[in-house]
Amino acid sequence: MRRIERREELKVEVSSVLSPYVEPLATIKPGETIEVETYDAFGGVIKPGQTYAQAIERGIELQPNPVTGPIYVEGAEPGDTLIVDILDIELPELGAQAVIPGFGALEGWLKRLESETKFHRIEDNRILFERKDGRTITLKADPFIGTIGVAPAFEAITSLAPGPHGGNMDCPDVKPGNRLMLPVFRPGALLSLGDVHALQGDGEICGTAVEVPAVVKLRVNVEKGYSINWPRVESSDEIMTLCSARPLEDAVRLAFLELIDWMHRDYGWDRMDAYMYLSLTARIRVAQVVDPLYTVAAKLSKSLL
Amino acid sequence: MRRIERREELKVEVSSVLSPYVEPLATIKPGETIEVETYDAFGGVIKPGQTYAQAIERGIELQPNPVTGPIYVEGAEPGDTLIVDILDIELPELGAQAVIPGFGALEGWLKRLESETKFHRIEDNRILFERKDGRTITLKADPFIGTIGVAPAFEAITSLAPGPHGGNMDCPDVKPGNRLMLPVFRPGALLSLGDVHALQGDGEICGTAVEVPAVVKLRVNVEKGYSINWPRVESSDEIMTLCSARPLEDAVRLAFLELIDWMHRDYGWDRMDAYMYLSLTARIRVAQVVDPLYTVAAKLSKSLL
Amino acid sequence: MRRIERREELKVEVSSVLSPYVEPLATIKPGETIEVETYDAFGGVIKPGQTYAQAIERGIELQPNPVTGPIYVEGAEPGDTLIVDILDIELPELGAQAVIPGFGALEGWLKRLESETKFHRIEDNRILFERKDGRTITLKADPFIGTIGVAPAFEAITSLAPGPHGGNMDCPDVKPGNRLMLPVFRPGALLSLGDVHALQGDGEICGTAVEVPAVVKLRVNVEKGYSINWPRVESSDEIMTLCSARPLEDAVRLAFLELIDWMHRDYGWDRMDAYMYLSLTARIRVAQVVDPLYTVAAKLSKSLL
Amino acid sequence: MRRIERREELKVEVSSVLSPYVEPLATIKPGETIEVETYDAFGGVIKPGQTYAQAIERGIELQPNPVTGPIYVEGAEPGDTLIVDILDIELPELGAQAVIPGFGALEGWLKRLESETKFHRIEDNRILFERKDGRTITLKADPFIGTIGVAPAFEAITSLAPGPHGGNMDCPDVKPGNRLMLPVFRPGALLSLGDVHALQGDGEICGTAVEVPAVVKLRVNVEKGYSINWPRVESSDEIMTLCSARPLEDAVRLAFLELIDWMHRDYGWDRMDAYMYLSLTARIRVAQVVDPLYTVAAKLSKSLL
């Protein structure tokens, strides 16, 4: 199995963007299984001995959400779909979480909001959350890829943003055991990824989760001649569409339009039937409400298809 | 056990409003268990032999979402909290669902959207969904109270809208086995309810669910001197806050502010700790995105408190 | 000419609501000219010697935005339109303005936002704005009625909110020389008004303007059998529709739908022609972005009709 | 005076993007006056004999909103401000306007919305608007640059979108006689422009205006060491900030934050004074509510500074 290493040096035009203008880091064949080394969302700047506030004080600039890539997938052409099977995520021993001024869903809503950094130890797939009163709570890890996407057709988009190309969706369903599908806009698809979270709740409400560097194991394939508009995920028991917009209700609307389209095209549903049926059976995951666009997954159980 | 019957005649000022200006239908004592007969959201107008389109054609006006009430609860005073334990919901043999022009999350987004009515048989706690191609899908019922609330302090609010007083929240967690808490704004609280859904997905995306008249069994109590800003639900394994706003992200923000406040006041959490912790552990339910304000539940597992 | 005095005592159910459930304060005939005494938006609580912060400290509760009314207009029936010609506004010698925590468009956006109160002297139709550095700026007054509306069909709506019934629209075009049209939902229309501003910019961005009690001279008529959905204003040179919603773009959309409808119904425009024409000629006034719904006026010059 | 010609061939990666990755079309010196040939927003595809519907039928792809550029301005460095004095716009004899499915503020709101194309003759600085009933209305032209901006720091952004870099703001104040200021993110600033409108109303409500190719005369300067966050315009009598976001209220908030900052930094205003003062004196222009982000100008009269 191939291991794709992170770039040594971070440069914003190269590492903080999903872009057709960046030289591929590696080329793989369809069906290949790879291991990808990813950066944490803070680009390694927040670490023991250096909180967010200290980094700012020391004049250290944060590279916004660096990704590893792009990875050129042979044979992928515009109009195809990239199939990414997420096989495994290897976590480190420590994760960081920070409340950053100007960021987070309750910025301006919660009184006296200041920067705050926590480091969470990770042991045996468990996360140790330390409260200010000294009590420690143990949480089960549930790691996933926060940022993963292809190059847009002609835009270069910051790795902080999600969109039809994927990107910073921060959706906990993009995790080991599940299959992610992405539209292909450029030859080679140009896959990039990073921003693994060891654990995250719906909404990623404070703006960050348990942010970790990681090693992600993936198998990448190409479905020729099948095109989609937005990312999709298939788990063992659900199908889901992942759409991003502002305001949040537009992300919901887009995700349901895509889900109805999927049910119609692949499962033979009449569109109005699907619309009324989903009104009885759908599940919505609010992935995040903190990035430049908000991300929602509209889900249907496979047993109900 | 007391049974509270529906009013014979529907009148919009009386039955389609949560209001301090309507004469109580009944008075109960704290701790009393009652059975309440509720209307379906269409006020019985859509029924076998009369689709939504036919009702309109025949010039029959729909009473918007009629409720049974108000029920005066002795001893409830402004600043208290009303505790409503939902014990049981008795379903009829048929439910109706309609896509109504000008209503539904994909109105204007889904092409060729016309009015459409479906009747769903309900047998043995199962719902039979008939597709246009003749295939029938059997779904497990999961009934809940779509509209339940108290009288606002001095406004009279249409029963179509949700708000701090409860109302048309359409949240599937307001169901048998769970406890609903409502702020009290007026002496007697003036509880009203209706709009039972035999089943609903997240978002209630087409604007309606399996709409049924029902008999709802409740036990109502008053928590003196404990006041809340927005409705809350406690289930066997979760606590949750139910907030309503537009755009949808503001409903999310309000619900998390309330949840952080709850964790702080009743469980001793520091607010910043709670904010960061919920970013790792919270669940969000998008109850509905089709009513005058959108409703969201922010949830935390009790095992994680 | 008839003078309608303010109620002596303010009571929230009576004075802070547009409601069909409040006893009329006066009855007038169509065509009658009246003088109405109005409260300022703070109900007189903020005054020399008592800033907002001091009022809170002293435990004085603010009556939210009290109105004078309702005024029963003989002959007005649901489906008619109320015609309100605004003839004159008599200003006092002092106005108050306050930045109130939890209120204002930049709440949570502007750093270190605290309560702040200013008193503005009004002399010769000019407003004296005193800066913290002692410099005084003289502004021309341009008074208008901030809150004016009829009773809703069956709801009672806080006088802080705007809607199809009018209410707290805070639109500077509702001023002497202009004609306001309001839909009639209840017999007698039940007109209420208050919240005069001696001057306000677009958006009423800090949440308040030059808030004054005033005497407003109006002539009220009824247009029988002509019905509208939302308030409209006609000035000497413009027609405009006033709609309120969240998010703000929905207020824009509603206002243009109404304006296209007006052009179609009264001026013979094809709807698509009107839509394309307004894309070249319309003016938008953002009246306020601080109340429970945001208010927008879509305008067309009469010379372009 | 230098004339900068349009590229012969349109290519989306080159002409439909504001990007640091496109080779400069020309290099100019600070203080230089130039004439720039611009494309119309439809890239010349909609023309007499070819409506939008016909172009689609014929399988002709629209280049989205092509721009002329980028123009490298010597000496401009990140952190500087680009000063663009708009001197003149030369109009052609014909403009096109189209309602395009999936586009326009009333998409999904206005019944029976289909594609529709109109060609407007332009004579003597007047626009001839032909109604379906044959009547022609003469409108005074008021031309401006719809799309103008610099290269973002590291993103490449579609020329359909506005942002801190300028772009598709569609703000009628970017017109002859006025000065536009743009932040510089890249060496040379990399200015691009296009999408001249011969006339547009507030909101550009149907999605397009009188779309024309044109020749634009500009003088470009660099203000060294003065940095701004968002585009600004100065006219003979107003200062204004142009911000873009969704929902629309966030564009309003951003524009006022920037305006308060401007008043504070350049005119010595205390921020709270400025906030309260703008609540009395500001004007808001809703430039457009149809592009990927909505654009608002917050304005203050210079006589009131």
mmCIF file of N, CA and C in Angstrom, chain A residues 97 99 104-106 109-110 113-114 116 118 129 131-132 135 137 139 199-202 204-206 208-210 247-250 253 256-257 260 269-270 272-273 275-277 279-280 282-284 286 294 304-305, chain B residues 97 99 104-106 109-110 113-114 116 118 129 131-132 135 137 139 199-202 204-206 208-210 247-250 253 256-257 260 269-270 272-273 275-277 279-280 282-284 286 294 304-305:
data_model
loop_
_atom_site.group_PDB
_atom_site.id
_atom_site.type_symbol
_atom_site.label_atom_id
_atom_site.label_comp_id
_atom_site.label_asym_id
_atom_site.label_seq_id
_atom_site.Cartn_x
_atom_site.Cartn_y
_atom_site.Cartn_z
ATOM 1 N N GLN A 97 -8.424 21.647 20.784
ATOM 2 C CA GLN A 97 -9.704 22.300 20.495
ATOM 3 C C GLN A 97 -9.593 23.742 20.960
ATOM 4 N N VAL A 99 -11.609 27.761 21.081
ATOM 5 C CA VAL A 99 -12.619 28.767 20.746
ATOM 6 C C VAL A 99 -11.847 29.999 20.289
ATOM 7 N N GLY A 104 -17.187 30.376 15.448
ATOM 8 C CA GLY A 104 -18.050 29.607 16.350
ATOM 9 C C GLY A 104 -19.468 30.106 16.271
ATOM 10 N N ALA A 105 -20.431 29.187 16.443
ATOM 11 C CA ALA A 105 -21.837 29.527 16.204
ATOM 12 C C ALA A 105 -22.386 30.517 17.214
ATOM 13 N N LEU A 106 -21.804 30.583 18.406
ATOM 14 C CA LEU A 106 -22.351 31.489 19.415
ATOM 15 C C LEU A 106 -21.514 32.747 19.588
ATOM 16 N N TRP A 109 -23.164 35.788 20.708
ATOM 17 C CA TRP A 109 -24.403 35.393 21.382
ATOM 18 C C TRP A 109 -24.125 35.018 22.835
ATOM 19 N N LEU A 110 -22.999 34.332 23.047
ATOM 20 C CA LEU A 110 -22.636 33.895 24.384
ATOM 21 C C LEU A 110 -21.829 35.022 25.026
ATOM 22 N N LEU A 113 -17.215 36.034 25.594
ATOM 23 C CA LEU A 113 -16.578 34.966 24.835
ATOM 24 C C LEU A 113 -15.134 35.348 24.528
ATOM 25 N N GLU A 114 -14.202 34.583 25.093
ATOM 26 C CA GLU A 114 -12.790 34.830 24.797
ATOM 27 C C GLU A 114 -12.176 33.601 24.162
ATOM 28 N N GLU A 116 -10.051 30.372 23.945
ATOM 29 C CA GLU A 116 -9.785 29.338 24.947
ATOM 30 C C GLU A 116 -9.284 28.098 24.218
ATOM 31 N N LYS A 118 -8.085 23.969 24.636
ATOM 32 C CA LYS A 118 -7.998 22.740 25.443
ATOM 33 C C LYS A 118 -7.207 21.703 24.663
ATOM 34 N N PHE A 129 -11.734 14.547 28.231
ATOM 35 C CA PHE A 129 -12.123 15.957 28.246
ATOM 36 C C PHE A 129 -11.975 16.480 29.665
ATOM 37 N N ARG A 131 -12.505 19.254 32.423
ATOM 38 C CA ARG A 131 -13.260 20.452 32.776
ATOM 39 C C ARG A 131 -12.422 21.380 33.635
ATOM 40 N N LYS A 132 -12.864 22.616 33.712
ATOM 41 C CA LYS A 132 -12.127 23.588 34.516
ATOM 42 C C LYS A 132 -12.099 23.223 35.997
ATOM 43 N N ARG A 135 -12.511 17.889 36.872
ATOM 44 C CA ARG A 135 -13.137 16.606 36.540
ATOM 45 C C ARG A 135 -12.807 16.237 35.104
ATOM 46 N N ILE A 137 -13.861 13.834 31.811
ATOM 47 C CA ILE A 137 -14.910 12.988 31.241
ATOM 48 C C ILE A 137 -14.309 12.198 30.090
ATOM 49 N N LEU A 139 -14.753 10.192 26.667
ATOM 50 C CA LEU A 139 -15.676 10.099 25.532
ATOM 51 C C LEU A 139 -15.127 9.102 24.526
ATOM 52 N N LEU A 199 -13.463 13.420 17.258
ATOM 53 C CA LEU A 199 -14.854 13.392 17.733
ATOM 54 C C LEU A 199 -15.472 14.751 17.463
ATOM 55 N N GLN A 200 -16.720 14.763 17.061
ATOM 56 C CA GLN A 200 -17.432 16.026 16.848
ATOM 57 C C GLN A 200 -18.932 15.833 17.030
ATOM 58 N N GLY A 201 -19.581 16.785 17.634
ATOM 59 C CA GLY A 201 -21.032 16.762 17.740
ATOM 60 C C GLY A 201 -21.663 17.411 16.518
ATOM 61 N N ASP A 202 -22.971 17.297 16.393
ATOM 62 C CA ASP A 202 -23.689 17.969 15.311
ATOM 63 C C ASP A 202 -23.486 19.478 15.427
ATOM 64 N N GLU A 204 -20.850 21.282 15.159
ATOM 65 C CA GLU A 204 -19.485 21.715 15.540
ATOM 66 C C GLU A 204 -19.562 23.113 16.143
ATOM 67 N N ILE A 205 -20.358 23.194 17.174
ATOM 68 C CA ILE A 205 -20.948 24.450 17.593
ATOM 69 C C ILE A 205 -19.943 25.520 18.019
ATOM 70 N N CYS A 206 -18.840 25.120 18.662
ATOM 71 C CA CYS A 206 -17.878 26.144 19.108
ATOM 72 C C CYS A 206 -16.874 26.480 18.000
ATOM 73 N N THR A 208 -14.679 24.383 16.527
ATOM 74 C CA THR A 208 -13.647 23.349 16.388
ATOM 75 C C THR A 208 -14.084 22.105 17.133
ATOM 76 N N ALA A 209 -13.414 20.990 16.826
ATOM 77 C CA ALA A 209 -13.713 19.721 17.483
ATOM 78 C C ALA A 209 -12.395 19.194 18.074
ATOM 79 N N VAL A 210 -12.230 17.888 18.186
ATOM 80 C CA VAL A 210 -10.933 17.346 18.624
ATOM 81 C C VAL A 210 -10.056 17.269 17.375
ATOM 82 N N PRO A 247 -28.685 30.834 3.830
ATOM 83 C CA PRO A 247 -28.816 30.365 5.195
ATOM 84 C C PRO A 247 -28.969 28.846 5.269
ATOM 85 N N LEU A 248 -28.991 28.330 6.493
ATOM 86 C CA LEU A 248 -28.978 26.884 6.712
ATOM 87 C C LEU A 248 -30.153 26.183 6.031
ATOM 88 N N GLU A 249 -31.305 26.832 5.948
ATOM 89 C CA GLU A 249 -32.464 26.179 5.329
ATOM 90 C C GLU A 249 -32.202 25.887 3.850
ATOM 91 N N ASP A 250 -31.377 26.692 3.192
ATOM 92 C CA ASP A 250 -31.062 26.411 1.791
ATOM 93 C C ASP A 250 -30.190 25.160 1.660
ATOM 94 N N ARG A 253 -32.678 22.429 1.832
ATOM 95 C CA ARG A 253 -33.433 22.300 0.573
ATOM 96 C C ARG A 253 -32.596 21.611 -0.500
ATOM 97 N N PHE A 256 -32.199 17.848 0.092
ATOM 98 C CA PHE A 256 -33.393 17.065 -0.226
ATOM 99 C C PHE A 256 -33.635 16.993 -1.734
ATOM 100 N N LEU A 257 -33.373 18.072 -2.451
ATOM 101 C CA LEU A 257 -33.483 18.007 -3.915
ATOM 102 C C LEU A 257 -32.580 16.908 -4.464
ATOM 103 N N ILE A 260 -33.940 13.393 -3.446
ATOM 104 C CA ILE A 260 -35.084 13.027 -4.296
ATOM 105 C C ILE A 260 -34.588 12.623 -5.679
ATOM 106 N N TRP A 269 -38.081 5.946 -7.910
ATOM 107 C CA TRP A 269 -39.153 6.663 -7.222
ATOM 108 C C TRP A 269 -39.698 7.811 -8.078
ATOM 109 N N ASP A 270 -40.996 7.964 -8.099
ATOM 110 C CA ASP A 270 -41.627 9.182 -8.589
ATOM 111 C C ASP A 270 -41.220 10.333 -7.656
ATOM 112 N N MET A 272 -42.682 13.146 -6.651
ATOM 113 C CA MET A 272 -43.650 13.604 -5.646
ATOM 114 C C MET A 272 -43.824 12.551 -4.550
ATOM 115 N N ASP A 273 -43.845 11.285 -4.945
ATOM 116 C CA ASP A 273 -43.862 10.219 -3.942
ATOM 117 C C ASP A 273 -42.659 10.353 -3.006
ATOM 118 N N TYR A 275 -40.864 12.955 -2.347
ATOM 119 C CA TYR A 275 -40.970 14.173 -1.524
ATOM 120 C C TYR A 275 -41.864 13.896 -0.300
ATOM 121 N N MET A 276 -43.020 13.287 -0.559
ATOM 122 C CA MET A 276 -43.949 13.015 0.544
ATOM 123 C C MET A 276 -43.394 11.924 1.469
ATOM 124 N N TYR A 277 -42.702 10.975 0.906
ATOM 125 C CA TYR A 277 -42.156 9.864 1.690
ATOM 126 C C TYR A 277 -41.049 10.358 2.629
ATOM 127 N N SER A 279 -40.813 13.211 3.836
ATOM 128 C CA SER A 279 -41.436 14.012 4.893
ATOM 129 C C SER A 279 -41.812 13.121 6.083
ATOM 130 N N LEU A 280 -41.859 11.804 5.839
ATOM 131 C CA LEU A 280 -42.187 10.845 6.908
ATOM 132 C C LEU A 280 -40.976 10.092 7.437
ATOM 133 N N ALA A 282 -37.207 10.826 6.512
ATOM 134 C CA ALA A 282 -35.835 11.321 6.392
ATOM 135 C C ALA A 282 -35.221 11.650 7.744
ATOM 136 N N ARG A 283 -33.910 11.579 7.793
ATOM 137 C CA ARG A 283 -33.149 12.122 8.922
ATOM 138 C C ARG A 283 -32.254 13.227 8.380
ATOM 139 N N ILE A 284 -32.090 14.284 9.171
ATOM 140 C CA ILE A 284 -31.206 15.387 8.788
ATOM 141 C C ILE A 284 -30.047 15.428 9.779
ATOM 142 N N VAL A 286 -27.235 18.046 10.816
ATOM 143 C CA VAL A 286 -26.593 19.351 10.663
ATOM 144 C C VAL A 286 -25.116 19.128 10.964
ATOM 145 N N TYR A 294 -22.831 26.537 5.408
ATOM 146 C CA TYR A 294 -23.220 25.536 6.397
ATOM 147 C C TYR A 294 -23.540 24.218 5.699
ATOM 148 N N LEU A 304 -35.591 1.444 4.025
ATOM 149 C CA LEU A 304 -36.846 2.118 3.656
ATOM 150 C C LEU A 304 -36.908 2.476 2.179
ATOM 151 N N LEU A 305 -35.870 2.145 1.435
ATOM 152 C CA LEU A 305 -35.854 2.513 0.004
ATOM 153 C C LEU A 305 -36.819 1.651 -0.802
ATOM 154 N N GLN B 97 -52.106 13.109 4.268
ATOM 155 C CA GLN B 97 -50.903 13.904 4.011
ATOM 156 C C GLN B 97 -51.140 14.669 2.714
ATOM 157 N N VAL B 99 -49.508 17.790 -0.102
ATOM 158 C CA VAL B 99 -48.604 18.847 -0.543
ATOM 159 C C VAL B 99 -49.490 20.006 -0.973
ATOM 160 N N GLY B 104 -44.391 23.973 2.219
ATOM 161 C CA GLY B 104 -43.435 22.877 2.025
ATOM 162 C C GLY B 104 -42.059 23.438 1.703
ATOM 163 N N ALA B 105 -41.015 22.723 2.144
ATOM 164 C CA ALA B 105 -39.655 23.269 2.058
ATOM 165 C C ALA B 105 -39.169 23.404 0.623
ATOM 166 N N LEU B 106 -39.713 22.607 -0.302
ATOM 167 C CA LEU B 106 -39.214 22.663 -1.680
ATOM 168 C C LEU B 106 -40.166 23.414 -2.602
ATOM 169 N N TRP B 109 -38.780 25.110 -5.499
ATOM 170 C CA TRP B 109 -37.483 24.486 -5.794
ATOM 171 C C TRP B 109 -37.682 23.221 -6.620
ATOM 172 N N LEU B 110 -38.704 22.453 -6.300
ATOM 173 C CA LEU B 110 -38.981 21.211 -7.004
ATOM 174 C C LEU B 110 -39.878 21.550 -8.197
ATOM 175 N N LEU B 113 -44.526 21.463 -9.136
ATOM 176 C CA LEU B 113 -45.082 21.147 -7.837
ATOM 177 C C LEU B 113 -46.568 21.496 -7.819
ATOM 178 N N GLU B 114 -47.401 20.475 -7.673
ATOM 179 C CA GLU B 114 -48.835 20.723 -7.580
ATOM 180 C C GLU B 114 -49.365 20.175 -6.270
ATOM 181 N N GLU B 116 -51.171 17.712 -3.918
ATOM 182 C CA GLU B 116 -51.316 16.258 -3.980
ATOM 183 C C GLU B 116 -51.730 15.766 -2.593
ATOM 184 N N LYS B 118 -52.530 12.285 -0.145
ATOM 185 C CA LYS B 118 -52.463 10.840 0.064
ATOM 186 C C LYS B 118 -53.183 10.499 1.362
ATOM 187 N N PHE B 129 -47.898 3.213 3.237
ATOM 188 C CA PHE B 129 -47.635 4.288 2.279
ATOM 189 C C PHE B 129 -47.778 3.726 0.876
ATOM 190 N N ARG B 131 -47.424 4.034 -3.050
ATOM 191 C CA ARG B 131 -46.770 4.756 -4.130
ATOM 192 C C ARG B 131 -47.670 4.810 -5.361
ATOM 193 N N LYS B 132 -47.345 5.722 -6.245
ATOM 194 C CA LYS B 132 -48.145 5.851 -7.469
ATOM 195 C C LYS B 132 -48.091 4.598 -8.327
ATOM 196 N N ARG B 135 -47.132 0.066 -5.477
ATOM 197 C CA ARG B 135 -46.397 -0.611 -4.411
ATOM 198 C C ARG B 135 -46.734 0.036 -3.061
ATOM 199 N N ILE B 137 -45.577 0.529 0.941
ATOM 200 C CA ILE B 137 -44.478 0.372 1.894
ATOM 201 C C ILE B 137 -45.048 0.472 3.301
ATOM 202 N N LEU B 139 -44.540 1.271 7.159
ATOM 203 C CA LEU B 139 -43.648 2.034 8.040
ATOM 204 C C LEU B 139 -44.131 1.908 9.475
ATOM 205 N N LEU B 199 -46.443 9.768 12.151
ATOM 206 C CA LEU B 199 -45.044 9.566 11.763
ATOM 207 C C LEU B 199 -44.565 10.821 11.046
ATOM 208 N N GLN B 200 -43.328 11.201 11.297
ATOM 209 C CA GLN B 200 -42.744 12.356 10.607
ATOM 210 C C GLN B 200 -41.236 12.220 10.552
ATOM 211 N N GLY B 201 -40.669 12.599 9.438
ATOM 212 C CA GLY B 201 -39.217 12.646 9.321
ATOM 213 C C GLY B 201 -38.686 13.982 9.793
ATOM 214 N N ASP B 202 -37.376 14.095 9.918
ATOM 215 C CA ASP B 202 -36.763 15.381 10.267
ATOM 216 C C ASP B 202 -37.109 16.407 9.189
ATOM 217 N N GLU B 204 -39.902 17.702 8.295
ATOM 218 C CA GLU B 204 -41.284 17.661 7.779
ATOM 219 C C GLU B 204 -41.322 18.315 6.402
ATOM 220 N N ILE B 205 -40.513 17.759 5.552
ATOM 221 C CA ILE B 205 -40.021 18.475 4.397
ATOM 222 C C ILE B 205 -41.102 18.903 3.407
ATOM 223 N N CYS B 206 -42.135 18.078 3.216
ATOM 224 C CA CYS B 206 -43.177 18.463 2.241
ATOM 225 C C CYS B 206 -44.246 19.341 2.878
ATOM 226 N N THR B 208 -46.292 18.550 5.439
ATOM 227 C CA THR B 208 -47.227 17.781 6.260
ATOM 228 C C THR B 208 -46.651 16.390 6.513
ATOM 229 N N ALA B 209 -47.240 15.688 7.494
ATOM 230 C CA ALA B 209 -46.793 14.337 7.825
ATOM 231 C C ALA B 209 -48.027 13.429 7.777
ATOM 232 N N VAL B 210 -48.060 12.367 8.556
ATOM 233 C CA VAL B 210 -49.286 11.559 8.627
ATOM 234 C C VAL B 210 -50.188 12.240 9.645
ATOM 235 N N PRO B 247 -33.399 33.017 10.262
ATOM 236 C CA PRO B 247 -33.164 31.779 9.537
ATOM 237 C C PRO B 247 -32.873 30.611 10.478
ATOM 238 N N LEU B 248 -32.753 29.429 9.905
ATOM 239 C CA LEU B 248 -32.627 28.196 10.689
ATOM 240 C C LEU B 248 -31.429 28.232 11.627
ATOM 241 N N GLU B 249 -30.330 28.867 11.211
ATOM 242 C CA GLU B 249 -29.145 28.891 12.080
ATOM 243 C C GLU B 249 -29.430 29.623 13.389
ATOM 244 N N ASP B 250 -30.348 30.581 13.374
ATOM 245 C CA ASP B 250 -30.684 31.269 14.620
ATOM 246 C C ASP B 250 -31.440 30.346 15.571
ATOM 247 N N ARG B 253 -28.706 28.415 17.167
ATOM 248 C CA ARG B 253 -27.994 29.216 18.174
ATOM 249 C C ARG B 253 -28.801 29.336 19.466
ATOM 250 N N PHE B 256 -28.823 26.105 21.494
ATOM 251 C CA PHE B 256 -27.572 25.839 22.207
ATOM 252 C C PHE B 256 -27.380 26.800 23.381
ATOM 253 N N LEU B 257 -27.766 28.048 23.225
ATOM 254 C CA LEU B 257 -27.702 28.970 24.360
ATOM 255 C C LEU B 257 -28.520 28.434 25.526
ATOM 256 N N ILE B 260 -26.802 25.270 27.034
ATOM 257 C CA ILE B 260 -25.654 25.659 27.868
ATOM 258 C C ILE B 260 -26.161 26.220 29.197
ATOM 259 N N TRP B 269 -22.149 23.041 35.148
ATOM 260 C CA TRP B 269 -21.122 23.223 34.119
ATOM 261 C C TRP B 269 -20.700 24.685 33.998
ATOM 262 N N ASP B 270 -19.435 24.923 33.857
ATOM 263 C CA ASP B 270 -18.936 26.213 33.403
ATOM 264 C C ASP B 270 -19.423 26.424 31.972
ATOM 265 N N MET B 272 -18.179 28.005 29.303
ATOM 266 C CA MET B 272 -17.230 27.762 28.211
ATOM 267 C C MET B 272 -16.936 26.264 28.070
ATOM 268 N N ASP B 273 -16.798 25.589 29.199
ATOM 269 C CA ASP B 273 -16.646 24.130 29.152
ATOM 270 C C ASP B 273 -17.822 23.500 28.401
ATOM 271 N N TYR B 275 -19.818 24.847 26.258
ATOM 272 C CA TYR B 275 -19.804 25.221 24.834
ATOM 273 C C TYR B 275 -18.845 24.300 24.057
ATOM 274 N N MET B 276 -17.647 24.110 24.614
ATOM 275 C CA MET B 276 -16.662 23.270 23.933
ATOM 276 C C MET B 276 -17.075 21.794 23.968
ATOM 277 N N TYR B 277 -17.696 21.399 25.065
ATOM 278 C CA TYR B 277 -18.106 20.002 25.221
ATOM 279 C C TYR B 277 -19.228 19.658 24.235
ATOM 280 N N SER B 279 -19.683 20.955 21.441
ATOM 281 C CA SER B 279 -19.099 20.910 20.106
ATOM 282 C C SER B 279 -18.603 19.498 19.784
ATOM 283 N N LEU B 280 -18.444 18.677 20.828
ATOM 284 C CA LEU B 280 -17.991 17.288 20.636
ATOM 285 C C LEU B 280 -19.108 16.269 20.785
ATOM 286 N N ALA B 282 -22.948 17.086 21.111
ATOM 287 C CA ALA B 282 -24.369 17.411 20.928
ATOM 288 C C ALA B 282 -24.973 16.706 19.720
ATOM 289 N N ARG B 283 -26.264 16.503 19.774
ATOM 290 C CA ARG B 283 -27.041 16.092 18.608
ATOM 291 C C ARG B 283 -28.049 17.197 18.311
ATOM 292 N N ILE B 284 -28.282 17.442 17.026
ATOM 293 C CA ILE B 284 -29.273 18.433 16.614
ATOM 294 C C ILE B 284 -30.399 17.713 15.883
ATOM 295 N N VAL B 286 -33.405 18.723 13.475
ATOM 296 C CA VAL B 286 -34.175 19.742 12.755
ATOM 297 C C VAL B 286 -35.608 19.235 12.729
ATOM 298 N N TYR B 294 -38.773 28.234 12.107
ATOM 299 C CA TYR B 294 -38.251 26.864 12.007
ATOM 300 C C TYR B 294 -37.837 26.372 13.381
ATOM 301 N N LEU B 304 -23.790 11.583 29.255
ATOM 302 C CA LEU B 304 -22.619 12.440 29.040
ATOM 303 C C LEU B 304 -22.642 13.691 29.918
ATOM 304 N N LEU B 305 -23.676 13.831 30.730
ATOM 305 C CA LEU B 305 -23.776 15.048 31.565
ATOM 306 C C LEU B 305 -22.759 15.032 32.702
#
